[in-house]
Amino acid sequence: MADNAARPGAGGIDSSRPHSARIWNYLAGGKDYYEVDAEAAEKVLAVFPGMRDITRTSRAFIGRVVTHLAGEAGVRQFLDIGTGLPTRDNTHEVAQRVAPGSRVVYVDNDPLVLVHARALLTSSPEGACDYIDADVRDPDRILEEAARTLDLSRPVGLMLMGILGLVPDYDQARSVVRRLLDALPPGSYLGLNDGSTTDPAYVESIERHNARGPATPYTPRSPEQIAGFFEGLELLEPGVVPCSLWRPEGEPGPEAAVYGGLARKA
């Protein structure tokens, strides 16, 4: 591992298999990964060097979405599922910078993520942070546990960033989104992004990564499929687009193969 924050094997952490959250951390320039994760990431980069652009573009998109929600939209509660390992400008940091009283619940099912989250993701005194060990495919458990910290009768910013690609069945992924949204009141928002099929080199790199195993396979989807997750919601401008083109601050970055959007539940 790149640091000693969690020993191999500690707390149920399996250091013998690559894990998507740790691979992503490596690609994003973090330090919380094992050698097996770095090796998996380098194999992806050998086929598709633009993968680092995707991690940076996705992180910047998340920051802009949270800034809008906590600012102009007035959202004070966030449910961030598939949060990954802590980096810079995590959801609660961005939200509480705008609105210190924001309450944030993080959800992940990697023990290493939870070890770091509980140690590093501390809330402002006015707000709150909580961490749930759960799989995105278990929305009922997520909602039940999130209700300890969030008032689900008031608007929530639901964040599904780069996580639904880990649910290979599209119908199941859409069902998860619907179940989560059904439990949230009008005025809630869905912020979502995922890898797309728009770049053949990216798709090839993911296919090779999946074929190697044993990490959880990832499924890129077409922009139309990604847009399907927002069905029944009011999409904010500019709609579902490459994340670098979603309300960029200054000149847009590289147009990476990751699409996303933000929509309101009426």
CSV table of C-alpha atoms in Angstrom, one decimal:
chain,number,residue,atom,x,y,z
A,1,MET,CA,0.0,0.0,0.0
A,2,ALA,CA,1.2,3.5,-0.6
A,3,ASP,CA,0.9,4.5,3.0
A,4,ASN,CA,0.3,2.7,6.3
A,5,ALA,CA,-3.2,4.0,7.1
A,6,ALA,CA,-4.5,0.4,6.8
A,7,ARG,CA,-2.5,-2.7,7.0
A,8,PRO,CA,-3.0,-5.5,4.4
A,9,GLY,CA,-5.7,-7.7,5.8
A,10,ALA,CA,-6.7,-5.3,8.5
A,11,GLY,CA,-10.4,-4.7,9.0
A,12,GLY,CA,-11.4,-7.1,6.3
A,13,ILE,CA,-9.4,-5.4,3.6
A,14,ASP,CA,-8.3,-7.7,0.9
A,15,SER,CA,-5.0,-6.5,-0.5
A,16,SER,CA,-4.6,-9.4,-2.9
A,17,ARG,CA,-7.3,-8.2,-5.3
A,18,PRO,CA,-7.6,-4.9,-7.1
A,19,HIS,CA,-10.5,-2.8,-6.1
A,20,SER,CA,-12.2,-0.1,-8.1
A,21,ALA,CA,-12.0,2.6,-5.4
A,22,ARG,CA,-8.3,2.1,-4.9
A,23,ILE,CA,-7.6,1.9,-8.7
A,24,TRP,CA,-9.4,5.2,-9.0
A,25,ASN,CA,-7.4,6.7,-6.1
A,26,TYR,CA,-4.2,5.7,-7.9
A,27,LEU,CA,-5.4,7.3,-11.2
A,28,ALA,CA,-6.4,10.5,-9.4
A,29,GLY,CA,-2.9,10.9,-7.9
A,30,GLY,CA,-3.8,9.7,-4.4
A,31,LYS,CA,-1.8,7.5,-2.1
A,32,ASP,CA,-4.2,5.0,-0.7
A,33,TYR,CA,-3.8,1.9,-2.8
A,34,TYR,CA,-1.9,-1.4,-2.9
A,35,GLU,CA,0.5,-2.6,-5.5
A,36,VAL,CA,-2.1,-4.8,-7.1
A,37,ASP,CA,-4.3,-1.7,-7.7
A,38,ALA,CA,-1.4,0.2,-9.2
A,39,GLU,CA,-0.6,-2.7,-11.5
A,40,ALA,CA,-4.3,-2.9,-12.7
A,41,ALA,CA,-4.4,0.9,-13.3
A,42,GLU,CA,-1.1,0.9,-15.3
A,43,LYS,CA,-2.5,-1.8,-17.5
A,44,VAL,CA,-5.6,0.4,-18.2
A,45,LEU,CA,-3.3,3.4,-18.9
A,46,ALA,CA,-1.2,1.3,-21.3
A,47,VAL,CA,-4.3,1.0,-23.5
A,48,PHE,CA,-6.0,4.3,-22.7
A,49,PRO,CA,-3.7,7.0,-21.3
A,50,GLY,CA,-6.7,9.3,-21.1
A,51,MET,CA,-8.0,7.5,-18.1
A,52,ARG,CA,-6.3,10.1,-15.8
A,53,ASP,CA,-8.3,12.8,-17.6
A,54,ILE,CA,-11.5,10.9,-16.8
A,55,THR,CA,-10.7,10.8,-13.1
A,56,ARG,CA,-9.9,14.5,-13.0
A,57,THR,CA,-12.8,15.5,-15.1
A,58,SER,CA,-15.2,13.5,-12.9
A,59,ARG,CA,-13.8,15.0,-9.7
A,60,ALA,CA,-14.2,18.5,-11.1
A,61,PHE,CA,-17.8,17.8,-12.2
A,62,ILE,CA,-18.7,16.5,-8.8
A,63,GLY,CA,-17.4,19.8,-7.2
A,64,ARG,CA,-19.5,21.9,-9.6
A,65,VAL,CA,-22.6,19.9,-9.0
A,66,VAL,CA,-22.3,20.1,-5.2
A,67,THR,CA,-21.5,23.8,-5.4
A,68,HIS,CA,-24.7,24.4,-7.4
A,69,LEU,CA,-26.8,22.3,-5.1
A,70,ALA,CA,-25.5,23.8,-1.8
A,71,GLY,CA,-25.6,27.3,-3.3
A,72,GLU,CA,-28.2,28.2,-5.9
A,73,ALA,CA,-30.5,25.2,-5.3
A,74,GLY,CA,-30.4,25.5,-1.5
A,75,VAL,CA,-29.9,21.8,-0.8
A,76,ARG,CA,-28.6,21.0,2.7
A,77,GLN,CA,-28.6,17.2,2.7
A,78,PHE,CA,-26.5,14.9,0.5
A,79,LEU,CA,-26.5,11.1,0.0
A,80,ASP,CA,-23.2,10.2,-1.8
A,81,ILE,CA,-23.2,6.6,-2.8
A,82,GLY,CA,-20.0,5.0,-4.0
A,83,THR,CA,-17.9,7.8,-2.6
A,84,GLY,CA,-14.5,6.1,-3.0
A,85,LEU,CA,-11.4,7.1,-1.1
A,86,PRO,CA,-11.2,10.6,0.4
A,87,THR,CA,-9.3,13.1,-1.9
A,88,ARG,CA,-9.5,16.8,-2.1
A,89,ASP,CA,-12.8,18.7,-2.2
A,90,ASN,CA,-14.9,15.8,-1.0
A,91,THR,CA,-18.7,16.3,-1.1
A,92,HIS,CA,-19.0,17.5,2.5
A,93,GLU,CA,-16.1,19.9,2.1
A,94,VAL,CA,-17.6,21.5,-0.9
A,95,ALA,CA,-21.1,21.6,0.5
A,96,GLN,CA,-20.1,22.9,3.9
A,97,ARG,CA,-17.8,25.5,2.4
A,98,VAL,CA,-21.0,27.0,0.8
A,99,ALA,CA,-23.4,26.1,3.6
A,100,PRO,CA,-21.7,25.0,6.9
A,101,GLY,CA,-24.9,23.3,8.1
A,102,SER,CA,-25.0,20.7,5.3
A,103,ARG,CA,-25.4,17.1,6.3
A,104,VAL,CA,-23.7,14.4,4.3
A,105,VAL,CA,-24.0,10.6,4.3
A,106,TYR,CA,-21.3,8.6,2.4
A,107,VAL,CA,-22.0,5.1,1.3
A,108,ASP,CA,-19.4,2.5,0.1
A,109,ASN,CA,-18.7,-1.2,0.6
A,110,ASP,CA,-14.9,-1.2,0.6
A,111,PRO,CA,-13.5,-1.5,4.2
A,112,LEU,CA,-10.5,0.6,3.2
A,113,VAL,CA,-12.8,3.4,2.1
A,114,LEU,CA,-14.6,3.3,5.5
A,115,VAL,CA,-11.4,3.2,7.5
A,116,HIS,CA,-10.2,6.4,5.8
A,117,ALA,CA,-13.6,8.1,5.7
A,118,ARG,CA,-14.1,7.7,9.5
A,119,ALA,CA,-10.6,9.0,10.1
A,120,LEU,CA,-10.4,11.9,7.6
A,121,LEU,CA,-13.9,13.1,6.7
A,122,THR,CA,-14.8,15.3,9.6
A,123,SER,CA,-17.8,17.6,9.5
A,124,SER,CA,-18.1,21.3,10.3
A,125,PRO,CA,-19.5,21.9,13.8
A,126,GLU,CA,-22.8,23.1,12.2
A,127,GLY,CA,-23.2,20.1,9.9
A,128,ALA,CA,-22.9,16.4,10.1
A,129,CYS,CA,-21.2,13.5,8.3
A,130,ASP,CA,-22.0,9.8,8.5
A,131,TYR,CA,-20.7,6.7,6.7
A,132,ILE,CA,-22.6,3.6,5.7
A,133,ASP,CA,-21.1,0.2,4.8
A,134,ALA,CA,-23.5,-0.9,2.1
A,135,ASP,CA,-23.7,-2.0,-1.6
A,136,VAL,CA,-25.4,0.3,-4.1
A,137,ARG,CA,-27.6,-2.7,-5.0
A,138,ASP,CA,-29.2,-2.6,-1.6
A,139,PRO,CA,-31.1,0.7,-1.7
A,140,ASP,CA,-33.5,-0.2,1.1
A,141,ARG,CA,-30.7,-0.7,3.6
A,142,ILE,CA,-29.0,2.5,2.4
A,143,LEU,CA,-32.2,4.5,2.9
A,144,GLU,CA,-32.9,3.0,6.3
A,145,GLU,CA,-29.4,3.8,7.6
A,146,ALA,CA,-29.2,7.2,5.9
A,147,ALA,CA,-32.4,8.3,7.8
A,148,ARG,CA,-30.3,8.3,11.0
A,149,THR,CA,-28.6,11.4,9.7
A,150,LEU,CA,-30.8,12.8,7.0
A,151,ASP,CA,-34.4,14.0,7.2
A,152,LEU,CA,-35.8,12.2,4.1
A,153,SER,CA,-38.9,14.3,4.2
A,154,ARG,CA,-36.7,17.3,3.1
A,155,PRO,CA,-34.8,17.6,-0.2
A,156,VAL,CA,-31.7,15.5,-0.7
A,157,GLY,CA,-28.9,15.7,-3.2
A,158,LEU,CA,-28.5,12.1,-4.4
A,159,MET,CA,-25.0,11.6,-5.8
A,160,LEU,CA,-24.3,8.5,-7.9
A,161,MET,CA,-20.9,9.3,-9.4
A,162,GLY,CA,-19.2,6.6,-11.4
A,163,ILE,CA,-20.9,3.9,-9.4
A,164,LEU,CA,-23.7,2.5,-11.7
A,165,GLY,CA,-21.2,1.1,-14.1
A,166,LEU,CA,-20.4,-1.4,-11.4
A,167,VAL,CA,-24.0,-2.7,-11.8
A,168,PRO,CA,-23.8,-4.5,-15.1
A,169,ASP,CA,-27.5,-5.1,-15.6
A,170,TYR,CA,-29.0,-1.9,-16.9
A,171,ASP,CA,-32.5,-2.7,-15.8
A,172,GLN,CA,-31.2,-3.4,-12.3
A,173,ALA,CA,-29.2,-0.1,-12.3
A,174,ARG,CA,-32.3,1.8,-13.3
A,175,SER,CA,-34.3,0.1,-10.6
A,176,VAL,CA,-31.8,1.1,-8.0
A,177,VAL,CA,-32.1,4.8,-9.1
A,178,ARG,CA,-35.9,4.7,-9.1
A,179,ARG,CA,-36.0,3.1,-5.6
A,180,LEU,CA,-33.7,5.7,-4.2
A,181,LEU,CA,-35.5,8.6,-5.8
A,182,ASP,CA,-39.0,7.3,-4.8
A,183,ALA,CA,-37.9,7.6,-1.2
A,184,LEU,CA,-36.9,11.3,-1.6
A,185,PRO,CA,-39.3,14.2,-1.6
A,186,PRO,CA,-39.9,16.7,-4.4
A,187,GLY,CA,-37.2,19.3,-4.6
A,188,SER,CA,-34.5,16.6,-4.3
A,189,TYR,CA,-31.8,16.2,-7.0
A,190,LEU,CA,-30.0,13.4,-8.8
A,191,GLY,CA,-26.3,14.1,-9.7
A,192,LEU,CA,-24.9,11.3,-11.8
A,193,ASN,CA,-22.0,10.5,-14.1
A,194,ASP,CA,-20.5,7.3,-15.6
A,195,GLY,CA,-18.1,6.2,-18.2
A,196,SER,CA,-19.6,6.2,-21.7
A,197,THR,CA,-19.1,4.2,-24.9
A,198,THR,CA,-18.2,7.2,-26.9
A,199,ASP,CA,-14.5,6.5,-27.1
A,200,PRO,CA,-13.4,3.1,-28.5
A,201,ALA,CA,-10.0,3.3,-26.8
A,202,TYR,CA,-11.7,3.8,-23.5
A,203,VAL,CA,-14.1,0.9,-24.0
A,204,GLU,CA,-11.2,-1.4,-25.1
A,205,SER,CA,-9.3,-0.5,-21.9
A,206,ILE,CA,-12.3,-1.3,-19.7
A,207,GLU,CA,-12.9,-4.6,-21.6
A,208,ARG,CA,-9.3,-5.7,-21.0
A,209,HIS,CA,-9.5,-4.6,-17.4
A,210,ASN,CA,-12.7,-6.6,-16.9
A,211,ALA,CA,-11.2,-9.7,-18.7
A,212,ARG,CA,-8.2,-9.8,-16.4
A,213,GLY,CA,-10.3,-10.0,-13.2
A,214,PRO,CA,-10.7,-10.3,-10.3
A,215,ALA,CA,-11.8,-6.7,-9.7
A,216,THR,CA,-15.5,-5.9,-10.0
A,217,PRO,CA,-16.2,-5.4,-13.7
A,218,TYR,CA,-17.2,-2.0,-15.0
A,219,THR,CA,-19.8,-1.4,-17.7
A,220,PRO,CA,-19.6,1.8,-19.8
A,221,ARG,CA,-22.9,2.9,-21.2
A,222,SER,CA,-24.1,5.0,-24.1
A,223,PRO,CA,-25.0,8.7,-23.5
A,224,GLU,CA,-28.6,7.6,-24.1
A,225,GLN,CA,-28.5,5.0,-21.5
A,226,ILE,CA,-26.9,7.4,-19.0
A,227,ALA,CA,-29.7,9.9,-19.8
A,228,GLY,CA,-32.2,7.1,-19.1
A,229,PHE,CA,-31.3,7.3,-15.4
A,230,PHE,CA,-32.8,10.8,-15.3
A,231,GLU,CA,-36.2,9.7,-16.7
A,232,GLY,CA,-39.1,11.5,-15.1
A,233,LEU,CA,-36.9,14.3,-13.7
A,234,GLU,CA,-36.3,17.9,-14.7
A,235,LEU,CA,-32.8,18.0,-16.3
A,236,LEU,CA,-30.9,21.1,-15.7
A,237,GLU,CA,-29.1,22.8,-18.6
A,238,PRO,CA,-27.0,21.7,-20.4
A,239,GLY,CA,-28.5,18.2,-19.9
A,240,VAL,CA,-26.5,15.0,-20.1
A,241,VAL,CA,-23.2,15.9,-21.7
A,242,PRO,CA,-19.4,15.1,-21.4
A,243,CYS,CA,-18.6,16.2,-17.8
A,244,SER,CA,-16.0,18.7,-18.9
A,245,LEU,CA,-18.8,20.6,-20.7
A,246,TRP,CA,-21.2,20.7,-17.8
A,247,ARG,CA,-21.1,24.3,-16.6
A,248,PRO,CA,-17.3,24.6,-16.9
A,249,GLU,CA,-15.5,27.3,-14.9
A,250,GLY,CA,-13.4,29.0,-17.6
A,251,GLU,CA,-12.2,27.0,-20.6
A,252,PRO,CA,-13.5,23.4,-20.6
A,253,GLY,CA,-11.0,20.6,-20.0
A,254,PRO,CA,-10.4,17.6,-22.3
A,255,GLU,CA,-13.7,16.1,-23.5
A,256,ALA,CA,-13.2,12.7,-21.7
A,257,ALA,CA,-15.5,9.7,-22.2
A,258,VAL,CA,-17.5,10.4,-19.0
A,259,TYR,CA,-21.0,11.8,-19.2
A,260,GLY,CA,-23.2,13.2,-16.5
A,261,GLY,CA,-25.9,15.6,-15.6
A,262,LEU,CA,-28.0,17.0,-12.8
A,263,ALA,CA,-31.8,16.8,-12.5
A,264,ARG,CA,-34.6,17.9,-10.1
A,265,LYS,CA,-37.4,15.8,-8.8
A,266,ALA,CA,-40.6,17.8,-9.3
